[in-house]
PDB file of C-alpha atoms in Angstrom:
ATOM      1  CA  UNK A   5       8.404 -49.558  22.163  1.00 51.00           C
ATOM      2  CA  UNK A   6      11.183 -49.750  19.319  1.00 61.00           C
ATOM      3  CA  UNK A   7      14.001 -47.568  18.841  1.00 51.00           C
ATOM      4  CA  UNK A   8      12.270 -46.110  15.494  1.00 63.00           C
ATOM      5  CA  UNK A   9       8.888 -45.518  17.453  1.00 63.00           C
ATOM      6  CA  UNK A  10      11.336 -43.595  20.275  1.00 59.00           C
ATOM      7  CA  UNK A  11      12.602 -41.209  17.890  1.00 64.00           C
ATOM      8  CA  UNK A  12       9.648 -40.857  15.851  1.00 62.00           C
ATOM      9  CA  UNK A  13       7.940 -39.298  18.641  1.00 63.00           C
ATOM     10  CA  UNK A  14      11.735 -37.518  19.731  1.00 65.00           C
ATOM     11  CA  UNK A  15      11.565 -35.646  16.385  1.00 61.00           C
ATOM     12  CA  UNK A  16       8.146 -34.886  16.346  1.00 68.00           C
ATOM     13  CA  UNK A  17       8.003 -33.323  20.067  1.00 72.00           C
ATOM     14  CA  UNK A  18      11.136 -31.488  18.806  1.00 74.00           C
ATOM     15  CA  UNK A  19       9.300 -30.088  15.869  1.00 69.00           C
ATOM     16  CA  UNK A  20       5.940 -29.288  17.884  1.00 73.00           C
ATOM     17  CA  UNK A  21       8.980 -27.324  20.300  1.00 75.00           C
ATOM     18  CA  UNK A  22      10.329 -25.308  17.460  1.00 73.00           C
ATOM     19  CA  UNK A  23       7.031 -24.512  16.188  1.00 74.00           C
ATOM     20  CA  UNK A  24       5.454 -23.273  19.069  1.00 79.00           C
ATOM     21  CA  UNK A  25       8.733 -20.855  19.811  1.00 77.00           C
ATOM     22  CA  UNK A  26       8.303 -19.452  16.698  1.00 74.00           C
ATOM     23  CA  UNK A  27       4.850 -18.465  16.918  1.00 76.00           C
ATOM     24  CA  UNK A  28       5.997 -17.090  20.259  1.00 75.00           C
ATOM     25  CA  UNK A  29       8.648 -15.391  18.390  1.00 71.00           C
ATOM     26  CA  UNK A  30       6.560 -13.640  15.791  1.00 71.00           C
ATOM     27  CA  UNK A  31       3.413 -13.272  18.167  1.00 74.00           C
ATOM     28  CA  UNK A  32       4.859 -12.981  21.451  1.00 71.00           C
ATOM     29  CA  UNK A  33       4.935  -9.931  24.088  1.00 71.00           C
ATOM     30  CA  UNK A  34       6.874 -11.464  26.756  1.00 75.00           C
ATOM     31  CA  UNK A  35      10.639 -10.270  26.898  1.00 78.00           C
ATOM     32  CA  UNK A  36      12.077 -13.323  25.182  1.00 78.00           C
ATOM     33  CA  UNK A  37       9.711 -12.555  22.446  1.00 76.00           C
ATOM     34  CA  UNK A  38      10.806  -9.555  22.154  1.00 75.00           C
ATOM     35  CA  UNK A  39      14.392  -9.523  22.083  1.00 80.00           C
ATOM     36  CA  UNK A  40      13.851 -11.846  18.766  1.00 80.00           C
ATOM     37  CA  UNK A  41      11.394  -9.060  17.564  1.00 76.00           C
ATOM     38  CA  UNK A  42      13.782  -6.547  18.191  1.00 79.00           C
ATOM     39  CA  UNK A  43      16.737  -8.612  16.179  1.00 82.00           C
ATOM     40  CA  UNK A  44      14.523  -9.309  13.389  1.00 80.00           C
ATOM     41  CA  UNK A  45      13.523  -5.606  13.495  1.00 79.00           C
ATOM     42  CA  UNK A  46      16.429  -4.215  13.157  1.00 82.00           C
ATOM     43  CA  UNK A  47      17.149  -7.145  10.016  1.00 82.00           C
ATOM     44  CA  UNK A  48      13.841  -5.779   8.478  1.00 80.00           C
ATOM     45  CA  UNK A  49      15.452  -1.877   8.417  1.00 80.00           C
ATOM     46  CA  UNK A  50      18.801  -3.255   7.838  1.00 83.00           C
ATOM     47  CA  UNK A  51      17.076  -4.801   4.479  1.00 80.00           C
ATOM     48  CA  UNK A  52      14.660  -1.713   3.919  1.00 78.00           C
ATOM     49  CA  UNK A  53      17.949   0.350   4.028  1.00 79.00           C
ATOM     50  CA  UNK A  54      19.801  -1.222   1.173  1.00 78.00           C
ATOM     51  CA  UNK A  55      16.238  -1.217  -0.670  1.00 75.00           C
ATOM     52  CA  UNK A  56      15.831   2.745  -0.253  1.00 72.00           C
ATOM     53  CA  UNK A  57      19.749   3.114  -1.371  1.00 72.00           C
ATOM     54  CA  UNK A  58      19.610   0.254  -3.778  1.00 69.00           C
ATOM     55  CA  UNK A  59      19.700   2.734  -7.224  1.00 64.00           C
ATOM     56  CA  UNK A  60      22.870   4.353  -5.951  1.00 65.00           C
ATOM     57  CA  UNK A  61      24.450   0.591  -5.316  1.00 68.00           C
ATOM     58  CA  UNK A  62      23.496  -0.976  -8.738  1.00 67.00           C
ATOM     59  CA  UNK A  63      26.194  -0.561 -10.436  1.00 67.00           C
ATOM     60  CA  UNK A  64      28.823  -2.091  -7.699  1.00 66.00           C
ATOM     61  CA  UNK A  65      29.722  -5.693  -7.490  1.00 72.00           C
ATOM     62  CA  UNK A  66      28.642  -6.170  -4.001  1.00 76.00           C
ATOM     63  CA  UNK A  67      25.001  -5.315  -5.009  1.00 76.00           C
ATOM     64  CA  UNK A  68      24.388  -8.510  -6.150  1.00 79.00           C
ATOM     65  CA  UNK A  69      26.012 -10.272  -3.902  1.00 82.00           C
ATOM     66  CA  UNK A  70      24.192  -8.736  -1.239  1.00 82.00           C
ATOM     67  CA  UNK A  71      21.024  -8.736  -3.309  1.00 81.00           C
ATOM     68  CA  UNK A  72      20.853 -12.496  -2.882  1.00 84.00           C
ATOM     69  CA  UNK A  73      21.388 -13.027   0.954  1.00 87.00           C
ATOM     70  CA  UNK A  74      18.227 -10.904   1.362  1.00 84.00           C
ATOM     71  CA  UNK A  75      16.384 -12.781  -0.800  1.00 86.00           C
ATOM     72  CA  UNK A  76      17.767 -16.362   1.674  1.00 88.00           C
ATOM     73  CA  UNK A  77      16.670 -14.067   4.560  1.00 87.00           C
ATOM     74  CA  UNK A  78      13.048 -13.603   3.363  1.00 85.00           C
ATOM     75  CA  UNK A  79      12.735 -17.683   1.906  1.00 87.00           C
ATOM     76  CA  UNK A  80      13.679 -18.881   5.123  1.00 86.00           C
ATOM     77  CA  UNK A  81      11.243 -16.412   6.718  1.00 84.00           C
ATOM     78  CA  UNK A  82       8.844 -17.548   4.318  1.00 83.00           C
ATOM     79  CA  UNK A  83       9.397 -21.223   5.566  1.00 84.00           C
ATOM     80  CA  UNK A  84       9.788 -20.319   9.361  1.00 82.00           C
ATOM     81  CA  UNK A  85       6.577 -18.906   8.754  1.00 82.00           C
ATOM     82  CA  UNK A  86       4.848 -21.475   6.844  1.00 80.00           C
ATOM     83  CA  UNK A  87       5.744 -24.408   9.368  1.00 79.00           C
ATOM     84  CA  UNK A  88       4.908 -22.399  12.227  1.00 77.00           C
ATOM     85  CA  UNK A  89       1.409 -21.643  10.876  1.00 79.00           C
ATOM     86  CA  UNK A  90       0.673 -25.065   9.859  1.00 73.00           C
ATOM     87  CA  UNK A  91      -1.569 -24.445   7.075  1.00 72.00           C
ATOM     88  CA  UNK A  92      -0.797 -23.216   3.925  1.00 73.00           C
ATOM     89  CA  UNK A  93      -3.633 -22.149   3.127  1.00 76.00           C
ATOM     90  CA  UNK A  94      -4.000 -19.780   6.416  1.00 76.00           C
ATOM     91  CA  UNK A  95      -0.223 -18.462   5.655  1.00 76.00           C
ATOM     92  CA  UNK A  96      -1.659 -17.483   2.176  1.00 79.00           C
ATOM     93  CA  UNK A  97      -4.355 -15.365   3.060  1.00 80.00           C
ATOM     94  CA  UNK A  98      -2.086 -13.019   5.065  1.00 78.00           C
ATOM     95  CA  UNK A  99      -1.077 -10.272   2.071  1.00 75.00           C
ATOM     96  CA  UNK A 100       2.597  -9.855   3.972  1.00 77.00           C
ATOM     97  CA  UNK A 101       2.896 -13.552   2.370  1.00 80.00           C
ATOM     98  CA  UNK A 102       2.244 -12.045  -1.241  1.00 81.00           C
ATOM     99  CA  UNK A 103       4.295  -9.264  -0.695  1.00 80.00           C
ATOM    100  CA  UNK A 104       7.695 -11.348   0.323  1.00 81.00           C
ATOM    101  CA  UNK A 105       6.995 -13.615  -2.802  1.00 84.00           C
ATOM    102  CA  UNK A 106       6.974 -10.779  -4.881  1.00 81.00           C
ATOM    103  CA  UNK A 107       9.623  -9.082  -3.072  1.00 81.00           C
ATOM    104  CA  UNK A 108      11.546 -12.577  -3.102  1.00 84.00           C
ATOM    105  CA  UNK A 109      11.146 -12.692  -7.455  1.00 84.00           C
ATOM    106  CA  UNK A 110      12.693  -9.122  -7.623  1.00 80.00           C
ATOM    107  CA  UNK A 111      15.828  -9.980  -5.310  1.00 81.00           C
ATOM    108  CA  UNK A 112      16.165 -13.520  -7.695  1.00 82.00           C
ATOM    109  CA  UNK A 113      15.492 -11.641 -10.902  1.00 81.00           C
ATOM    110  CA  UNK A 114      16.288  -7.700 -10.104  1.00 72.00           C
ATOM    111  CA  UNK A 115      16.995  -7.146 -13.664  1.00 70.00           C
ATOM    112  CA  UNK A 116      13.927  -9.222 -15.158  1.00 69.00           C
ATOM    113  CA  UNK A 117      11.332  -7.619 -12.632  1.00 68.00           C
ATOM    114  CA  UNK A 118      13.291  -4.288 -11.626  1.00 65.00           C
ATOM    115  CA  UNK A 119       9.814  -2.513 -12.480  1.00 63.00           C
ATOM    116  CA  UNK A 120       8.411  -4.217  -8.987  1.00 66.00           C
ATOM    117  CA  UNK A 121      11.045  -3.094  -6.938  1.00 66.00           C
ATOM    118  CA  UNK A 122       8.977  -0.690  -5.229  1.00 68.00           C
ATOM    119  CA  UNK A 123       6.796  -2.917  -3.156  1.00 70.00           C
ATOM    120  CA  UNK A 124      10.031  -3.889  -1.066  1.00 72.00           C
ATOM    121  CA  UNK A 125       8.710  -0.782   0.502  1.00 73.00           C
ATOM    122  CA  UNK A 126       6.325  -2.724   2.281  1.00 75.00           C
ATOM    123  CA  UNK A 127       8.858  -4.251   4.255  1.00 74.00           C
ATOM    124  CA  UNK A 128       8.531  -1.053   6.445  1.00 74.00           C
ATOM    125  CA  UNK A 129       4.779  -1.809   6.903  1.00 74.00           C
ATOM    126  CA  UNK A 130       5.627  -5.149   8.259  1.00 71.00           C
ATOM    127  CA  UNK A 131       7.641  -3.773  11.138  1.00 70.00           C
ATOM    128  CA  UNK A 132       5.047  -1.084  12.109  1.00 70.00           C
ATOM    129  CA  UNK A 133       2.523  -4.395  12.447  1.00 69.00           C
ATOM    130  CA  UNK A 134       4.985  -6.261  14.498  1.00 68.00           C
ATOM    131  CA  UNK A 135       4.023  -6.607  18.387  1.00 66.00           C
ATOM    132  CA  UNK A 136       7.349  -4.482  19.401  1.00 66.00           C
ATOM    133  CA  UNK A 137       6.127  -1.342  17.936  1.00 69.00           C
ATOM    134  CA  UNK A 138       3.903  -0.523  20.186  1.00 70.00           C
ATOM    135  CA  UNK A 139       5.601  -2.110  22.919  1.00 69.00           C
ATOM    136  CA  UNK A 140       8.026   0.125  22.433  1.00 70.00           C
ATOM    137  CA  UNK A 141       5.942   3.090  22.515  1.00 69.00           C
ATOM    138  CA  UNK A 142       4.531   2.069  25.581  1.00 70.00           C
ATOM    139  CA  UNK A 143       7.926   2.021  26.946  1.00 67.00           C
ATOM    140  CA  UNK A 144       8.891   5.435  26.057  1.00 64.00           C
ATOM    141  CA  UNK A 145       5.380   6.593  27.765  1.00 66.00           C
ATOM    142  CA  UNK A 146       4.213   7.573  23.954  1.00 66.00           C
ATOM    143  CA  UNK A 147       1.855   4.679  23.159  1.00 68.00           C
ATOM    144  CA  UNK A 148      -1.511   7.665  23.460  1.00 69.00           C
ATOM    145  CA  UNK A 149       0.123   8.764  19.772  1.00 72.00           C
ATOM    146  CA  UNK A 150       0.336   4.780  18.375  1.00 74.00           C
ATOM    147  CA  UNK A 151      -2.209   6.440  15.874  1.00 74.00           C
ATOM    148  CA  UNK A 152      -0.142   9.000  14.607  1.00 77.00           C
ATOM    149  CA  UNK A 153       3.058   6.561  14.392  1.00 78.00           C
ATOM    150  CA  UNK A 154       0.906   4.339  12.267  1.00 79.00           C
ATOM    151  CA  UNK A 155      -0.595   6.958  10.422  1.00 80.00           C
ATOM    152  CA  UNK A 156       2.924   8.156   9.949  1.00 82.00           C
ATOM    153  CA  UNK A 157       4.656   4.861   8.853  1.00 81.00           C
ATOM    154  CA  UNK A 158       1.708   4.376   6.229  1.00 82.00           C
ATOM    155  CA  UNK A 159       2.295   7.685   4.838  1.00 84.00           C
ATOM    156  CA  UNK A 160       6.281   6.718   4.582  1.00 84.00           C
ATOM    157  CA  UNK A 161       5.626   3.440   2.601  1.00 82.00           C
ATOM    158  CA  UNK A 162       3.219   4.789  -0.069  1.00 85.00           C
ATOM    159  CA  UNK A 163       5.539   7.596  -0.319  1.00 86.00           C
ATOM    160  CA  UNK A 164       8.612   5.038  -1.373  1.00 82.00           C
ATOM    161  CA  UNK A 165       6.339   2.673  -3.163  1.00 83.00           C
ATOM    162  CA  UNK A 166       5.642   5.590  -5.097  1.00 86.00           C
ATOM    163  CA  UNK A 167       9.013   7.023  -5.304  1.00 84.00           C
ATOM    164  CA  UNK A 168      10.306   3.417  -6.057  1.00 80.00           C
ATOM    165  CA  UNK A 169       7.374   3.085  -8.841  1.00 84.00           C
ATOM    166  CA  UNK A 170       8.181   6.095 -10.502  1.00 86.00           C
ATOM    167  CA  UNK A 171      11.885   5.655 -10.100  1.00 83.00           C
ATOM    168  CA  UNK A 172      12.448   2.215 -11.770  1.00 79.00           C
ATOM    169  CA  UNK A 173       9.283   3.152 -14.692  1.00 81.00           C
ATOM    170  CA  UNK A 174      10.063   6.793 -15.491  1.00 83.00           C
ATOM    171  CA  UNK A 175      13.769   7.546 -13.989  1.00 79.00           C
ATOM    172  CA  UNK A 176      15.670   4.495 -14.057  1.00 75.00           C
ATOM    173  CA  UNK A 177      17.621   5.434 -16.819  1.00 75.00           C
ATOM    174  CA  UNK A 178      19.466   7.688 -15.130  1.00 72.00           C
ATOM    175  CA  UNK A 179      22.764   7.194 -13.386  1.00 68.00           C
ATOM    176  CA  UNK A 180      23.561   7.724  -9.260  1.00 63.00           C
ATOM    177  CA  UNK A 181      21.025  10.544  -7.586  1.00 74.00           C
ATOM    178  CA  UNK A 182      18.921  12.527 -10.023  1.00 79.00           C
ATOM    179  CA  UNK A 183      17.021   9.661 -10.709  1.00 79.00           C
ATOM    180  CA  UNK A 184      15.931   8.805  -7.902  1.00 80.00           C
ATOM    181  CA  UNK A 185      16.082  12.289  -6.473  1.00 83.00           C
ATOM    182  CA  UNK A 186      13.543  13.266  -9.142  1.00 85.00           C
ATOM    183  CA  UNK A 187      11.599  10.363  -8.268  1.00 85.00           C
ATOM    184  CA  UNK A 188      11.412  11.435  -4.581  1.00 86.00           C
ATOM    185  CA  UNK A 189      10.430  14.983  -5.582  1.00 87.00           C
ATOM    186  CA  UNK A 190       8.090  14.557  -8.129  1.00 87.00           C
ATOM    187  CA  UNK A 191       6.242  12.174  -5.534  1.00 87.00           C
ATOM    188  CA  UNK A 192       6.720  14.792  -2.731  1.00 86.00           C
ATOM    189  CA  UNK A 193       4.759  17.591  -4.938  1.00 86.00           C
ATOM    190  CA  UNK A 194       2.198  15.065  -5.958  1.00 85.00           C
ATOM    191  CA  UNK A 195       1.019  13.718  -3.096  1.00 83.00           C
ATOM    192  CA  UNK A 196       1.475  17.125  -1.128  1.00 79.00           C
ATOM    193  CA  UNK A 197      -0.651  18.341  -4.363  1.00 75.00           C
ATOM    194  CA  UNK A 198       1.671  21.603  -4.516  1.00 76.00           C
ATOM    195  CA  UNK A 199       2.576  20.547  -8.530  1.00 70.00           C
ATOM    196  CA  UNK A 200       5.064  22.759  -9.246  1.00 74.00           C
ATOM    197  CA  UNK A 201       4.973  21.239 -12.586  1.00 74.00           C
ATOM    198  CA  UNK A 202       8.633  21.535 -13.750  1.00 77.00           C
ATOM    199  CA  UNK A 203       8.699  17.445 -13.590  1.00 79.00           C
ATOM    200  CA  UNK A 204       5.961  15.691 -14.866  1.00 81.00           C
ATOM    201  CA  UNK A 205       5.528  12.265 -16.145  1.00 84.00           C
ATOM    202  CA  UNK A 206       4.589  11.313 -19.986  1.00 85.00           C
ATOM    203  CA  UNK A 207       2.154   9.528 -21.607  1.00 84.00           C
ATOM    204  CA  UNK A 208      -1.174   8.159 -20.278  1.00 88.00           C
ATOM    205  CA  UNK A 209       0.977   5.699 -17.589  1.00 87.00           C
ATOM    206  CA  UNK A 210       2.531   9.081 -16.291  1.00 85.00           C
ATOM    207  CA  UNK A 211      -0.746  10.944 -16.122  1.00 87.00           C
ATOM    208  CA  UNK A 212      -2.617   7.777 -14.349  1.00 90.00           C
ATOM    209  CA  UNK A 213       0.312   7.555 -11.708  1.00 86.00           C
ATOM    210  CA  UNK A 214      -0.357  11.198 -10.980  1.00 87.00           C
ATOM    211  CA  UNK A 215      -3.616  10.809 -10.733  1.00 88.00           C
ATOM    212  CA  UNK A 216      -3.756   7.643  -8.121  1.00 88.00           C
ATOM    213  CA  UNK A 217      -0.235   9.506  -6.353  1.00 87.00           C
ATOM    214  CA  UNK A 218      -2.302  12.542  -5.678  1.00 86.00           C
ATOM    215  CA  UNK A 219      -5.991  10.802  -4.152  1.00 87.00           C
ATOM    216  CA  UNK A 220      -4.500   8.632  -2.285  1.00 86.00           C
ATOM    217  CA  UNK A 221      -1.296  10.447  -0.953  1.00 83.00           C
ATOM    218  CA  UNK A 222      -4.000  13.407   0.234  1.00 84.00           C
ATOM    219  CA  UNK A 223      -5.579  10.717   1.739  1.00 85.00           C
ATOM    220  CA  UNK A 224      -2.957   9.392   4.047  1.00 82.00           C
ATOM    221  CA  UNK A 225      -1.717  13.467   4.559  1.00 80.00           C
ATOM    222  CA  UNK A 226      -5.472  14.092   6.075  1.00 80.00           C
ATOM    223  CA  UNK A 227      -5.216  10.812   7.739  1.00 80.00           C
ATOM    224  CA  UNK A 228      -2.061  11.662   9.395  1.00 79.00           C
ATOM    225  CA  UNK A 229      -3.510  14.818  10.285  1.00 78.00           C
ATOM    226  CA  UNK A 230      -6.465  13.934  12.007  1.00 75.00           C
ATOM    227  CA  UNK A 231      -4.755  11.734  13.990  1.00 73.00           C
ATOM    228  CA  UNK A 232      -2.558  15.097  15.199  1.00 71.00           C
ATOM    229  CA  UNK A 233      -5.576  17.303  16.021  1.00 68.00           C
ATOM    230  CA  UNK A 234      -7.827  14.312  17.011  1.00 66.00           C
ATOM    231  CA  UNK A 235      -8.191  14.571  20.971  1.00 60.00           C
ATOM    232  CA  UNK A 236      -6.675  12.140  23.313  1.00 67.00           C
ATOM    233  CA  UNK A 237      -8.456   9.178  24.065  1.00 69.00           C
ATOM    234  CA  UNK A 238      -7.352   5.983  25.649  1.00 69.00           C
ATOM    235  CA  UNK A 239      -8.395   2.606  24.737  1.00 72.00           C
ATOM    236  CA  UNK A 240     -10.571   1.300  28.087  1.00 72.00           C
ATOM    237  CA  UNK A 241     -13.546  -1.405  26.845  1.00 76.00           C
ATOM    238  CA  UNK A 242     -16.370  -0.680  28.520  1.00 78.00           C
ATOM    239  CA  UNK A 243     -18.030  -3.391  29.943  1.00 73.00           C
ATOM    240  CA  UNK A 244     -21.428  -2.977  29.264  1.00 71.00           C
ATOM    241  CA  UNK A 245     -21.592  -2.094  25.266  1.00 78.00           C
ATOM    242  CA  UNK A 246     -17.826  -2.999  24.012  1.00 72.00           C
ATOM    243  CA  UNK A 247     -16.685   0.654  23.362  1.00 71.00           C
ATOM    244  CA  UNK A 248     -13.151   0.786  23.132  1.00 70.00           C
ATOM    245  CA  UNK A 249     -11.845   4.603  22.625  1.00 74.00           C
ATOM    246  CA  UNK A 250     -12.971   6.950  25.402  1.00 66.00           C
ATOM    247  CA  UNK A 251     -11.752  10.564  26.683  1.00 69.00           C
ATOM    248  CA  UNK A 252      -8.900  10.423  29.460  1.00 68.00           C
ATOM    249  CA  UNK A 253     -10.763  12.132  31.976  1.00 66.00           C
ATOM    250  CA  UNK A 254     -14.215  10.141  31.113  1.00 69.00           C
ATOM    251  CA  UNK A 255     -16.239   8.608  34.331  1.00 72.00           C
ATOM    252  CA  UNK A 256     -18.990   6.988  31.958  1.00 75.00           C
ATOM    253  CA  UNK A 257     -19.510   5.447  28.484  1.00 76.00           C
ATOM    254  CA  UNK A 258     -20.902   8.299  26.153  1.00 74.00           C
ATOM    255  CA  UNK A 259     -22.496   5.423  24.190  1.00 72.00           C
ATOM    256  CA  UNK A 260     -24.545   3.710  26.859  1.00 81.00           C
ATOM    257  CA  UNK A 261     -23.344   6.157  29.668  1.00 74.00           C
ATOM    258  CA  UNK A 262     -22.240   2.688  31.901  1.00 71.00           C
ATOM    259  CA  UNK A 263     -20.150   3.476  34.630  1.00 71.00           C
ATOM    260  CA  UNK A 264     -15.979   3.073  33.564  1.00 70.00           C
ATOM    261  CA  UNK A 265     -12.930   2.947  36.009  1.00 68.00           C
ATOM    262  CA  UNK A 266      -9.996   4.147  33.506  1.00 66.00           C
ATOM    263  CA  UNK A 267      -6.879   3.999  35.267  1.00 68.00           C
ATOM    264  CA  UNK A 268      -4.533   7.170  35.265  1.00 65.00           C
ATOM    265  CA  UNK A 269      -1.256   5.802  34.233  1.00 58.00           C
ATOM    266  CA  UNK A 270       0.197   8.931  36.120  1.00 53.00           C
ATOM    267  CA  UNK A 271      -0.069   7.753  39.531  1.00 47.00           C
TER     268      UNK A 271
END
């Protein structure tokens, strides 16, 4: 065997290494796993942060400084991600990929494509999805309301994608916080469909963004409030039909009525 063929193989068992720790990394439940998670999360709101206070920042000279290390942070998550997937084509079909490209344009061109600076808002989505979210609920003995933190989180990103939508098309004229504050309550009446009516947006774009703001925000607001008032239940498969969700005191499968053995997490 030469000494090219040695470290051939050298670098490629290295590489197969560092991909299969990242997958761990991103995938992962096992404490190493998530002490990266938990780094990376707190990156992620670090990033979503400056995002949410970005119109009051603009006009410093650290913005764009600042600006552009996020947008190195997401390419080389873009490329950790790509290598550990393996397949472009896989890595594509995720929409979290779309999202970072288009959230990687605005930080390279912020004044060129300012108008898509709300979709950084979906940054916040990401972490919800991420494995250590609902470890962590589990931890804190909450993980019975993982619907109503989800249904939560989803409310909170349309309601800055919408803010951040309205801001940069309707408001962004505007210097320091009534721009964005008007942004934030215009959105807040909308989607709440209370209307006051002493903001309002012009011209057919205005009206549509109204109109979308207010069916889907009610959406999400019912959403989030079913999963409040919804009973308990726990997630227990049942081993004869597949049902996942049953009550917390149930002894049999209401769809097939097979026999279960949930166990109470309280002794």
């Amino acid at each position: 065997m030469t000494f090219t063929t040695r470290t051939r193989r050298s670098v490629s068992s290295r590489l197969e290494i560092l991909k299969m720790k990242l997958r761990r990394i991103e995938r992962g439940r096992d404490t190493w796993a998530l002490r990266w998670q938990a780094v990376l999360a707190v990156i992620d709101v670090s990033i979503i942060s400056f995002f949410i206070f970005g119109p009051f920042l603009r006009s410093g000279p650290s913005y764009l400084i600042i600006d552009y290390m996020i947008a190195v942070w997401i390419l080389a998550e873009l490329f950790a991600r790509a290598f550990a997937t393996g397949s472009l084509g896989v890595l594509l079909k995720r929409p979290m990929t779309w999202i970072d490209l288009v959230i990687l344009a605005t930080l390279l061109f912020p004044n060129a494509l300012f108008n898509f600076a709300f979709l950084r808002a979906m940054r916040l989505w990401a972490v919800g999805e991420s494995p250590l979210f609902a470890v962590i609920l589990k931890r804190l003995g909450c993980h019975h309301y993982k619907d109503v933190a989800r249904a939560s989180l989803n409310f909170l990103v349309f309601l800055f994608m919408v803010t951040g939508f309205v801001y940069t098309t309707f408001f962004y004229h505007q210097s320091g916080l009534v721009g964005f504050i008007d942004a934030l309550y215009f959105t807040v009446a909308t989607m709440t469909t209370t209307g006051f009516g002493d903001i309002t947006l012009p011209g057919p774009l205005g009206k549509l963004t109204s109109v979308v703001t207010m069916i889907v925000g009610i959406s999400l607001f019912v959403r989030l409030a079913q999963s409040i008032v919804r009973p308990r239940k726990v997630l227990f498969p049942c081993g004869k039909c597949g049902l996942q969700r049953h009550e917390v005191d149930a002894v049999h499968c209401k769809a097939c009525g097979h026999l279960l053995n949930i166990p109470n997490n309280n002794d």
